[in-house]
Coordinates of C-alpha atoms in Angstrom, one line a residue:
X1 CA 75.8 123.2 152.9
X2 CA 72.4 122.8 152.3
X3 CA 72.8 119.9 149.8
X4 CA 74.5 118.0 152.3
X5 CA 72.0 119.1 154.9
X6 CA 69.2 117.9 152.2
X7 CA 71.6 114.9 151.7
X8 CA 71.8 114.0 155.3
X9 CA 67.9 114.3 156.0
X10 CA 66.7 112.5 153.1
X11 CA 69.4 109.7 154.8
X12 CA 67.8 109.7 158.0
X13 CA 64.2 109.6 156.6
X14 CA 65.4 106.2 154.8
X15 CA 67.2 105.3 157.7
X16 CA 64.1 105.9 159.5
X17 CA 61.9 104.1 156.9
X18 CA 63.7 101.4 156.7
X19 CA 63.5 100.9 160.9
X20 CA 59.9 101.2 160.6
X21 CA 59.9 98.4 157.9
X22 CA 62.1 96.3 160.1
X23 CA 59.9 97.0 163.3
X24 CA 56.7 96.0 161.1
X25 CA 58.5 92.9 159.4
X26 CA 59.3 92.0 163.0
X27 CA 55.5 92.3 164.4
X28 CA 53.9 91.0 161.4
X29 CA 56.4 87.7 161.6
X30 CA 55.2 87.8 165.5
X31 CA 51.6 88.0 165.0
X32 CA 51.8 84.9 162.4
X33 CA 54.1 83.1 164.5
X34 CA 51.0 83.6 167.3
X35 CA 48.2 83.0 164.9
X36 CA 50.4 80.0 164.3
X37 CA 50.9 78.8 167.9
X38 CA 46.9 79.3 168.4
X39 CA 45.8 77.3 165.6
X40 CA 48.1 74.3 166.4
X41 CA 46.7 74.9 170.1
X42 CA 43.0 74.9 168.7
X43 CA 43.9 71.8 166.1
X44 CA 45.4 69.8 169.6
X45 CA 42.3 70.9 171.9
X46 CA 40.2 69.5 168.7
X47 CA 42.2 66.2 168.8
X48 CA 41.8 65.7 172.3
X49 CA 38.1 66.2 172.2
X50 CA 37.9 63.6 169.6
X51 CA 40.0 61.3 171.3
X52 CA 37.9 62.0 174.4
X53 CA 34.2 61.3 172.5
X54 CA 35.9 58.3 171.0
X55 CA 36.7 57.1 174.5
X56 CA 33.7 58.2 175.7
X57 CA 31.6 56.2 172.8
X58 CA 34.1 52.8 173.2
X59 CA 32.8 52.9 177.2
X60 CA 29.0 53.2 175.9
X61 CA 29.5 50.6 173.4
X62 CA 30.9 48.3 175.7
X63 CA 28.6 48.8 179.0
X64 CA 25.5 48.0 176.0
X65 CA 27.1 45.2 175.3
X66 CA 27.9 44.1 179.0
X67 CA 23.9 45.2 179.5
X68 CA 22.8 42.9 176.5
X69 CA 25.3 40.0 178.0
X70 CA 23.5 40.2 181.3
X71 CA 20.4 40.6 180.0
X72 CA 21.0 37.7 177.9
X73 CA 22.2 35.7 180.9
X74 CA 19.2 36.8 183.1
X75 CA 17.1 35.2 180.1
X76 CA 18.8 31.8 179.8
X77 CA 18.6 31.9 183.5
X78 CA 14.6 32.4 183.9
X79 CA 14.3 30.3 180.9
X80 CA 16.5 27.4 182.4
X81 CA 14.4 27.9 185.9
X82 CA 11.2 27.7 183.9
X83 CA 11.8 24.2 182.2
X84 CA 12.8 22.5 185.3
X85 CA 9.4 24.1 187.0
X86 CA 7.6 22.5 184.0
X87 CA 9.4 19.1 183.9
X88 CA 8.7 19.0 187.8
X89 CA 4.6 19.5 186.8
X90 CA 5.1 16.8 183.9
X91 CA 6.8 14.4 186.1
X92 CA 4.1 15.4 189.0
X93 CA 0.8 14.8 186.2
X94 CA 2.4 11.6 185.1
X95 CA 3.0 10.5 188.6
X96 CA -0.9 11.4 189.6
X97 CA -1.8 9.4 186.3
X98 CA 0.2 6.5 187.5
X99 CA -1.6 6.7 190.7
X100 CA -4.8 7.1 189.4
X101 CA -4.3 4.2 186.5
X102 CA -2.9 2.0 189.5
X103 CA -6.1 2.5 191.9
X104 CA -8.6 1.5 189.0
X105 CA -6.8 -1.4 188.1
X106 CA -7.2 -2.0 191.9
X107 CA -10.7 -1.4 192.1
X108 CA -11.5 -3.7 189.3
X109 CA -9.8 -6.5 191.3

């Protein structure tokens, strides 16, 4: 009687042991399946910032180069408007030298 009592508790201390395995198997593979799920959340939240500063340093690039374009343009422009002030003085000089070249030759007559 006692064997099988012996028999029957050393049973349900296995029984029981092996339960507790199987409820810490089944956390353990719960907790790595989380630890898991957070780093893939944690690698996509690091993707998207890069794809974000990417974005972000594409815009930069390309509003420096739409400044540098309109500087550019802004030069050419002055630069165009400065050559037709001076051909406008050259033309008025030669005109006054003309003039001037015109009234001596009349004053010698």
């Amino acid at each position: 009687e006692s064997g099988r009592k012996l028999d029957e508790a050393l049973q349900a201390k296995a029984a029981a042991r092996a339960q507790l395995e199987e409820q810490q198997r089944v956390v353990l593979l719960q907790a790595e399946k989380e630890a898991e799920e957070r780093a893939q959340e944690e690698l996509e939240a690091h993707r998207r910032r890069q794809a974000a500063a990417a974005e972000l340093a594409e815009r930069r690039r390309c509003e420096d180069e739409e400044r540098r374009r309109q500087q550019q343009e802004e030069e050419r422009n002055l630069l165009a408007k400065l050559e037709a002030e001076l051909q406008l003085e050259e033309e008025r000089l030669r005109a006054a030298a003309e003039a001037r070249s015109v009234a001596a030759t009349a004053r010698r007559h």
